mmCIF file of C-alpha atoms and ligand atoms in Angstrom:
data_model
loop_
_atom_site.group_PDB
_atom_site.id
_atom_site.type_symbol
_atom_site.label_atom_id
_atom_site.label_comp_id
_atom_site.label_asym_id
_atom_site.label_seq_id
_atom_site.Cartn_x
_atom_site.Cartn_y
_atom_site.Cartn_z
ATOM 1 C CA MET A 239 188.244 -137.789 87.766
ATOM 2 C CA SER A 240 185.889 -140.392 88.961
ATOM 3 C CA ARG A 241 185.662 -141.982 85.236
ATOM 4 C CA PRO A 242 189.948 -141.431 83.934
ATOM 5 C CA LEU A 243 188.882 -142.962 80.997
ATOM 6 C CA GLU A 244 186.395 -139.959 79.767
ATOM 7 C CA ALA A 245 189.150 -137.631 80.068
ATOM 8 C CA ILE A 246 191.271 -139.394 77.105
ATOM 9 C CA GLY A 247 190.969 -139.336 73.116
ATOM 10 C CA TRP A 248 190.209 -142.586 72.068
ATOM 11 C CA PRO A 249 191.279 -144.550 69.977
ATOM 12 C CA VAL A 250 194.838 -144.792 70.839
ATOM 13 C CA ARG A 251 197.081 -146.306 68.675
ATOM 14 C CA THR A 252 200.699 -148.202 69.191
ATOM 15 C CA GLU A 253 202.941 -149.423 66.861
ATOM 16 C CA ARG A 254 200.698 -152.879 66.242
ATOM 17 C CA LEU A 255 197.434 -152.278 68.257
ATOM 18 C CA VAL A 256 194.733 -149.758 68.979
ATOM 19 C CA LEU A 257 193.145 -149.081 72.553
ATOM 20 C CA ARG A 258 190.017 -148.270 72.610
ATOM 21 C CA ARG A 259 187.030 -148.179 75.468
ATOM 22 C CA ALA A 260 185.247 -150.949 76.009
ATOM 23 C CA THR A 261 181.536 -151.261 74.630
ATOM 24 C CA PRO A 262 178.812 -153.468 75.360
ATOM 25 C CA ASP A 263 179.214 -154.723 72.119
ATOM 26 C CA ASP A 264 182.569 -156.268 72.917
ATOM 27 C CA VAL A 265 180.888 -158.651 75.202
ATOM 28 C CA GLU A 266 181.052 -161.731 72.863
ATOM 29 C CA ALA A 267 184.557 -160.843 71.743
ATOM 30 C CA THR A 268 186.011 -160.524 75.273
ATOM 31 C CA TRP A 269 184.136 -163.909 75.881
ATOM 32 C CA GLN A 270 186.126 -165.832 73.609
ATOM 33 C CA PHE A 271 189.261 -165.355 76.040
ATOM 34 C CA ARG A 272 187.904 -165.138 79.399
ATOM 35 C CA ARG A 273 185.772 -168.062 79.370
ATOM 36 C CA LEU A 274 189.025 -170.456 78.744
ATOM 37 C CA ASP A 275 190.171 -172.320 81.813
ATOM 38 C CA GLU A 276 194.125 -170.902 81.283
ATOM 39 C CA VAL A 277 192.658 -167.392 81.931
ATOM 40 C CA SER A 278 190.238 -167.750 84.098
ATOM 41 C CA GLN A 279 191.970 -169.713 86.269
ATOM 42 C CA TRP A 280 193.930 -166.278 87.174
ATOM 43 C CA ILE A 281 190.894 -163.705 86.845
ATOM 44 C CA THR A 282 189.242 -162.258 90.234
ATOM 45 C CA ARG A 283 185.877 -163.888 88.805
ATOM 46 C CA ALA A 284 185.391 -166.900 86.711
ATOM 47 C CA PRO A 285 183.328 -165.674 84.139
ATOM 48 C CA GLY A 286 180.312 -168.599 84.495
ATOM 49 C CA THR A 287 177.442 -168.603 82.067
ATOM 50 C CA PHE A 288 177.325 -165.898 79.064
ATOM 51 C CA GLU A 289 174.154 -164.341 80.057
ATOM 52 C CA GLU A 290 175.696 -163.648 83.515
ATOM 53 C CA TYR A 291 179.202 -162.462 82.251
ATOM 54 C CA ARG A 292 177.267 -160.194 79.527
ATOM 55 C CA THR A 293 175.315 -158.440 82.712
ATOM 56 C CA ARG A 294 178.478 -157.651 84.459
ATOM 57 C CA ALA A 295 180.914 -156.884 81.386
ATOM 58 C CA ALA A 296 178.192 -154.593 79.978
ATOM 59 C CA ASP A 297 177.701 -153.190 83.358
ATOM 60 C CA PRO A 298 178.065 -149.094 83.100
ATOM 61 C CA GLU A 299 180.629 -149.432 86.384
ATOM 62 C CA SER A 300 182.727 -152.272 84.725
ATOM 63 C CA LEU A 301 182.908 -150.667 81.032
ATOM 64 C CA ALA A 302 184.241 -147.301 83.022
ATOM 65 C CA THR A 303 187.353 -149.344 84.060
ATOM 66 C CA SER A 304 187.666 -151.198 81.039
ATOM 67 C CA ILE A 305 189.707 -150.648 77.525
ATOM 68 C CA VAL A 306 190.028 -153.486 74.728
ATOM 69 C CA VAL A 307 193.023 -153.845 72.627
ATOM 70 C CA GLU A 308 192.541 -154.489 68.981
ATOM 71 C CA LEU A 309 194.748 -155.915 66.445
ATOM 72 C CA GLU A 310 193.725 -155.721 63.001
ATOM 73 C CA GLY A 311 190.349 -154.976 63.783
ATOM 74 C CA GLU A 312 190.341 -158.138 66.027
ATOM 75 C CA VAL A 313 189.781 -157.310 69.930
ATOM 76 C CA ILE A 314 192.736 -160.044 71.164
ATOM 77 C CA GLY A 315 192.138 -158.880 74.943
ATOM 78 C CA ASP A 316 191.583 -156.029 77.707
ATOM 79 C CA LEU A 317 192.695 -154.154 80.051
ATOM 80 C CA MET A 318 191.822 -152.364 83.548
ATOM 81 C CA LEU A 319 192.412 -149.301 84.859
ATOM 82 C CA ARG A 320 191.001 -148.369 88.558
ATOM 83 C CA LEU A 321 191.403 -145.193 90.166
ATOM 84 C CA GLU A 322 192.238 -145.401 93.913
ATOM 85 C CA ASP A 323 192.768 -143.084 96.862
ATOM 86 C CA ALA A 324 195.934 -143.230 98.178
ATOM 87 C CA TRP A 325 196.184 -144.003 102.115
ATOM 88 C CA ALA A 326 197.000 -140.254 103.847
ATOM 89 C CA GLN A 327 196.326 -139.003 107.105
ATOM 90 C CA ALA A 328 193.112 -137.343 107.944
ATOM 91 C CA GLU A 329 193.981 -133.734 107.641
ATOM 92 C CA VAL A 330 195.507 -134.528 104.267
ATOM 93 C CA ALA A 331 193.184 -136.815 102.817
ATOM 94 C CA ASP A 332 191.618 -134.778 99.934
ATOM 95 C CA ARG A 333 195.162 -134.423 98.748
ATOM 96 C CA ALA A 334 195.343 -138.376 98.327
ATOM 97 C CA ARG A 335 191.952 -138.815 95.982
ATOM 98 C CA GLY A 336 192.119 -140.384 92.863
ATOM 99 C CA VAL A 337 195.817 -140.073 92.445
ATOM 100 C CA GLN A 338 196.923 -143.616 91.859
ATOM 101 C CA ALA A 339 195.504 -146.581 89.721
ATOM 102 C CA GLU A 340 195.389 -150.637 89.923
ATOM 103 C CA LEU A 341 195.954 -152.185 86.512
ATOM 104 C CA GLY A 342 195.041 -154.932 84.969
ATOM 105 C CA TRP A 343 195.102 -157.649 81.947
ATOM 106 C CA VAL A 344 193.938 -160.462 79.946
ATOM 107 C CA LEU A 345 195.132 -161.514 76.492
ATOM 108 C CA HIS A 346 193.818 -164.208 73.889
ATOM 109 C CA PRO A 347 196.194 -166.936 74.585
ATOM 110 C CA ASP A 348 195.885 -167.267 70.632
ATOM 111 C CA HIS A 349 198.117 -164.153 70.803
ATOM 112 C CA ALA A 350 200.569 -164.671 73.686
ATOM 113 C CA GLY A 351 204.179 -164.805 72.893
ATOM 114 C CA HIS A 352 204.215 -161.665 70.591
ATOM 115 C CA GLY A 353 204.847 -158.591 73.326
ATOM 116 C CA TYR A 354 201.311 -157.561 72.316
ATOM 117 C CA ALA A 355 200.032 -157.522 76.028
ATOM 118 C CA THR A 356 203.814 -155.385 76.998
ATOM 119 C CA GLU A 357 202.767 -153.013 74.241
ATOM 120 C CA ALA A 358 199.481 -152.480 75.055
ATOM 121 C CA VAL A 359 200.513 -152.179 78.949
ATOM 122 C CA ARG A 360 203.433 -149.449 78.219
ATOM 123 C CA GLU A 361 200.861 -147.012 76.791
ATOM 124 C CA LEU A 362 198.359 -147.771 79.268
ATOM 125 C CA ILE A 363 201.257 -146.779 81.888
ATOM 126 C CA ARG A 364 202.114 -143.626 79.605
ATOM 127 C CA ILE A 365 198.332 -143.044 79.372
ATOM 128 C CA CYS A 366 198.067 -143.136 83.148
ATOM 129 C CA PHE A 367 201.204 -140.810 83.567
ATOM 130 C CA GLU A 368 201.113 -138.169 81.018
ATOM 131 C CA ASP A 369 197.541 -138.057 80.098
ATOM 132 C CA LEU A 370 195.994 -138.698 84.026
ATOM 133 C CA GLY A 371 198.758 -137.420 85.620
ATOM 134 C CA LEU A 372 198.996 -140.308 88.029
ATOM 135 C CA ARG A 373 201.230 -140.675 90.544
ATOM 136 C CA ARG A 374 201.255 -144.493 91.383
ATOM 137 C CA LEU A 375 200.243 -147.354 89.925
ATOM 138 C CA THR A 376 200.053 -150.858 91.152
ATOM 139 C CA ALA A 377 199.109 -154.373 89.896
ATOM 140 C CA GLU A 378 198.748 -157.724 91.987
ATOM 141 C CA CYS A 379 198.614 -161.503 90.489
ATOM 142 C CA PHE A 380 199.013 -164.980 92.339
ATOM 143 C CA ALA A 381 202.770 -165.691 92.803
ATOM 144 C CA ASP A 382 201.865 -168.848 90.717
ATOM 145 C CA ASN A 383 201.022 -166.566 87.484
ATOM 146 C CA VAL A 384 204.403 -166.184 86.373
ATOM 147 C CA ALA A 385 203.170 -164.568 82.922
ATOM 148 C CA SER A 386 201.692 -161.930 84.693
ATOM 149 C CA TRP A 387 204.307 -160.628 87.255
ATOM 150 C CA ARG A 388 206.802 -161.278 84.097
ATOM 151 C CA LEU A 389 204.758 -159.151 82.336
ATOM 152 C CA MET A 390 204.976 -156.320 84.893
ATOM 153 C CA GLU A 391 208.577 -156.753 85.272
ATOM 154 C CA ARG A 392 209.001 -156.058 81.392
ATOM 155 C CA VAL A 393 207.095 -152.793 81.325
ATOM 156 C CA GLY A 394 209.103 -151.719 84.474
ATOM 157 C CA MET A 395 206.844 -152.246 87.600
ATOM 158 C CA ARG A 396 208.893 -153.169 90.684
ATOM 159 C CA ARG A 397 208.005 -155.978 93.063
ATOM 160 C CA GLU A 398 206.888 -154.561 96.337
ATOM 161 C CA VAL A 399 205.563 -157.628 98.110
ATOM 162 C CA HIS A 400 205.467 -161.419 97.717
ATOM 163 C CA THR A 401 202.729 -162.647 100.267
ATOM 164 C CA LEU A 402 202.637 -165.949 101.695
ATOM 165 C CA ARG A 403 199.980 -168.145 101.391
ATOM 166 C CA ASP A 404 197.104 -164.712 101.732
ATOM 167 C CA SER A 405 194.810 -165.379 98.590
ATOM 168 C CA LEU A 406 192.431 -168.013 98.581
ATOM 169 C CA HIS A 407 191.827 -169.487 95.079
ATOM 170 C CA ARG A 408 188.740 -170.644 93.748
ATOM 171 C CA SER A 409 189.784 -174.415 94.024
ATOM 172 C CA GLY A 410 190.150 -173.888 97.670
ATOM 173 C CA ALA A 411 194.163 -173.790 97.626
ATOM 174 C CA TRP A 412 195.483 -170.283 99.627
ATOM 175 C CA LEU A 413 198.458 -168.947 97.403
ATOM 176 C CA ASP A 414 201.301 -166.564 97.599
ATOM 177 C CA SER A 415 200.625 -163.462 95.738
ATOM 178 C CA MET A 416 202.551 -160.697 93.914
ATOM 179 C CA GLY A 417 202.338 -156.521 94.332
ATOM 180 C CA TYR A 418 204.057 -154.549 91.750
ATOM 181 C CA ALA A 419 204.017 -150.961 91.569
ATOM 182 C CA LEU A 420 205.530 -147.789 89.521
ATOM 183 C CA LEU A 421 206.246 -144.178 90.775
ATOM 184 C CA ALA A 422 205.773 -141.568 88.019
ATOM 185 C CA GLU A 423 209.222 -140.508 88.800
ATOM 186 C CA GLU A 424 210.334 -144.229 88.475
ATOM 187 C CA TRP A 425 208.937 -144.127 84.752
ATOM 188 C CA ARG A 426 210.159 -140.794 83.814
ATOM 189 C CA GLY A 427 213.546 -141.999 84.726
ATOM 190 C CA ALA A 428 213.117 -144.993 82.733
ATOM 191 C CA THR A 429 212.049 -143.518 79.714
ATOM 192 C CA GLU A 430 213.623 -140.143 79.652
ATOM 193 C CA THR A 431 216.759 -140.058 76.952
ATOM 194 C CA PRO A 432 220.017 -139.321 77.493
ATOM 195 C CA GLY A 433 220.888 -135.812 76.841
ATOM 196 C CA PRO A 434 224.045 -135.002 74.002
HETATM 197 C C1 LIG B 797 199.756 -162.083 81.446
HETATM 198 C C2 LIG B 797 199.510 -162.259 80.237
HETATM 199 C C3 LIG B 797 198.828 -161.183 79.634
HETATM 200 C C4 LIG B 797 200.904 -162.235 79.626
HETATM 201 O O1 LIG B 797 200.744 -162.420 78.398
HETATM 202 P P1 LIG B 797 202.249 -162.407 77.317
HETATM 203 O O2 LIG B 797 201.510 -163.145 76.170
HETATM 204 O O3 LIG B 797 202.834 -163.726 78.384
HETATM 205 O O4 LIG B 797 202.627 -161.075 77.348
HETATM 206 P P2 LIG B 797 203.252 -160.113 75.858
HETATM 207 O O5 LIG B 797 202.256 -160.290 75.188
HETATM 208 O O6 LIG B 797 203.579 -159.031 76.091
HETATM 209 O O7 LIG B 797 204.386 -161.365 74.994
HETATM 210 C C5 LIG B 797 205.455 -161.345 75.919
HETATM 211 C C6 LIG B 797 206.139 -162.765 75.208
HETATM 212 O O8 LIG B 797 206.361 -162.415 73.547
HETATM 213 C C7 LIG B 797 207.881 -162.404 73.387
HETATM 214 N N1 LIG B 797 207.355 -161.255 72.653
HETATM 215 C C8 LIG B 797 207.903 -161.255 71.033
HETATM 216 N N2 LIG B 797 207.838 -160.340 70.888
HETATM 217 C C9 LIG B 797 208.020 -159.053 71.655
HETATM 218 C C10 LIG B 797 207.993 -157.874 71.634
HETATM 219 N N3 LIG B 797 207.984 -157.289 70.410
HETATM 220 N N4 LIG B 797 208.108 -157.103 72.790
HETATM 221 C C11 LIG B 797 207.784 -158.035 73.593
HETATM 222 N N5 LIG B 797 207.728 -158.999 74.251
HETATM 223 C C12 LIG B 797 207.756 -159.907 72.807
HETATM 224 C C13 LIG B 797 208.582 -161.800 75.007
HETATM 225 O O9 LIG B 797 209.763 -162.672 74.785
HETATM 226 C C14 LIG B 797 207.455 -162.886 75.827
HETATM 227 O O10 LIG B 797 208.044 -164.307 75.687
HETATM 228 P P3 LIG B 797 208.493 -165.392 76.641
HETATM 229 O O11 LIG B 797 206.866 -165.491 77.501
HETATM 230 O O12 LIG B 797 208.751 -166.721 75.818
HETATM 231 O O13 LIG B 797 209.555 -164.638 77.744
HETATM 232 C C15 LIG B 797 198.619 -163.400 79.591
HETATM 233 O O14 LIG B 797 199.301 -164.550 79.779
HETATM 234 C C16 LIG B 797 197.535 -163.804 80.234
HETATM 235 O O15 LIG B 797 196.451 -163.107 79.349
HETATM 236 N N6 LIG B 797 196.861 -164.341 81.071
HETATM 237 C C17 LIG B 797 195.511 -164.894 81.465
HETATM 238 C C18 LIG B 797 195.095 -163.458 82.657
HETATM 239 C C19 LIG B 797 195.452 -163.298 83.587
HETATM 240 O O16 LIG B 797 196.842 -164.119 84.161
HETATM 241 N N7 LIG B 797 196.125 -161.887 83.462
HETATM 242 C C20 LIG B 797 196.362 -161.157 84.899
HETATM 243 C C21 LIG B 797 195.381 -161.644 86.135
HETATM 244 S S1 LIG B 797 196.709 -161.064 87.542
#
């Protein structure tokens, strides 16, 4: 399952949103928010010029991990689901391949504050655990990116690390970072409805 998004029946609908795999045609829509300083200041790679961004975002490897979030037909955000191996001792390493994933997210600032990211990420988590059978999800951000780690907490992720000045921002500053995780059993425990 090196390309987990291929295993899902898209589009996936939530109460207000549609999630679907990103295509090269989404590049102009995602550029509209990824080019903004308030967004790019937090993400791994600043978009550069539109042409550079198009080349990177339309790359099959990038599309293989990208989901777009639509509200009434408009692309308002994107999500990342990157499959990973868990750490394992050598003799059992084959059983630790592709059992977990790192998640990522970006929402157009025009649509912030309505719970859309929460709704989309909750559904992504359900997909990971129920449809893909993963055992652990992780997400990371700069500690100063409060909106991002508050989102992690809203969707039930658990803070595992708060590291000190370990991450180099493109401004030149070494910043603290946060790491969150969620296990399938934690998620099931939290989503189970109590019996009679
Ligand atoms: C991280 C990011 C996606 C969070 O966006 P967000 O708008 O704060 O998150 P949501 O869409 O879930 O909205 C939550 C807010 O809406 C409010 N809200 C309104 N209706 C809601 C609902 N039905 N459900 C949940 N929250 C709701 C919440 O109270 C919260 O408001 P608050 O921030 O004042 O407490 C966004 O800030 C972003 O894209 N940042 C730039 C990119 C980035 O940092 N990516 C991550 C890199 S690690």
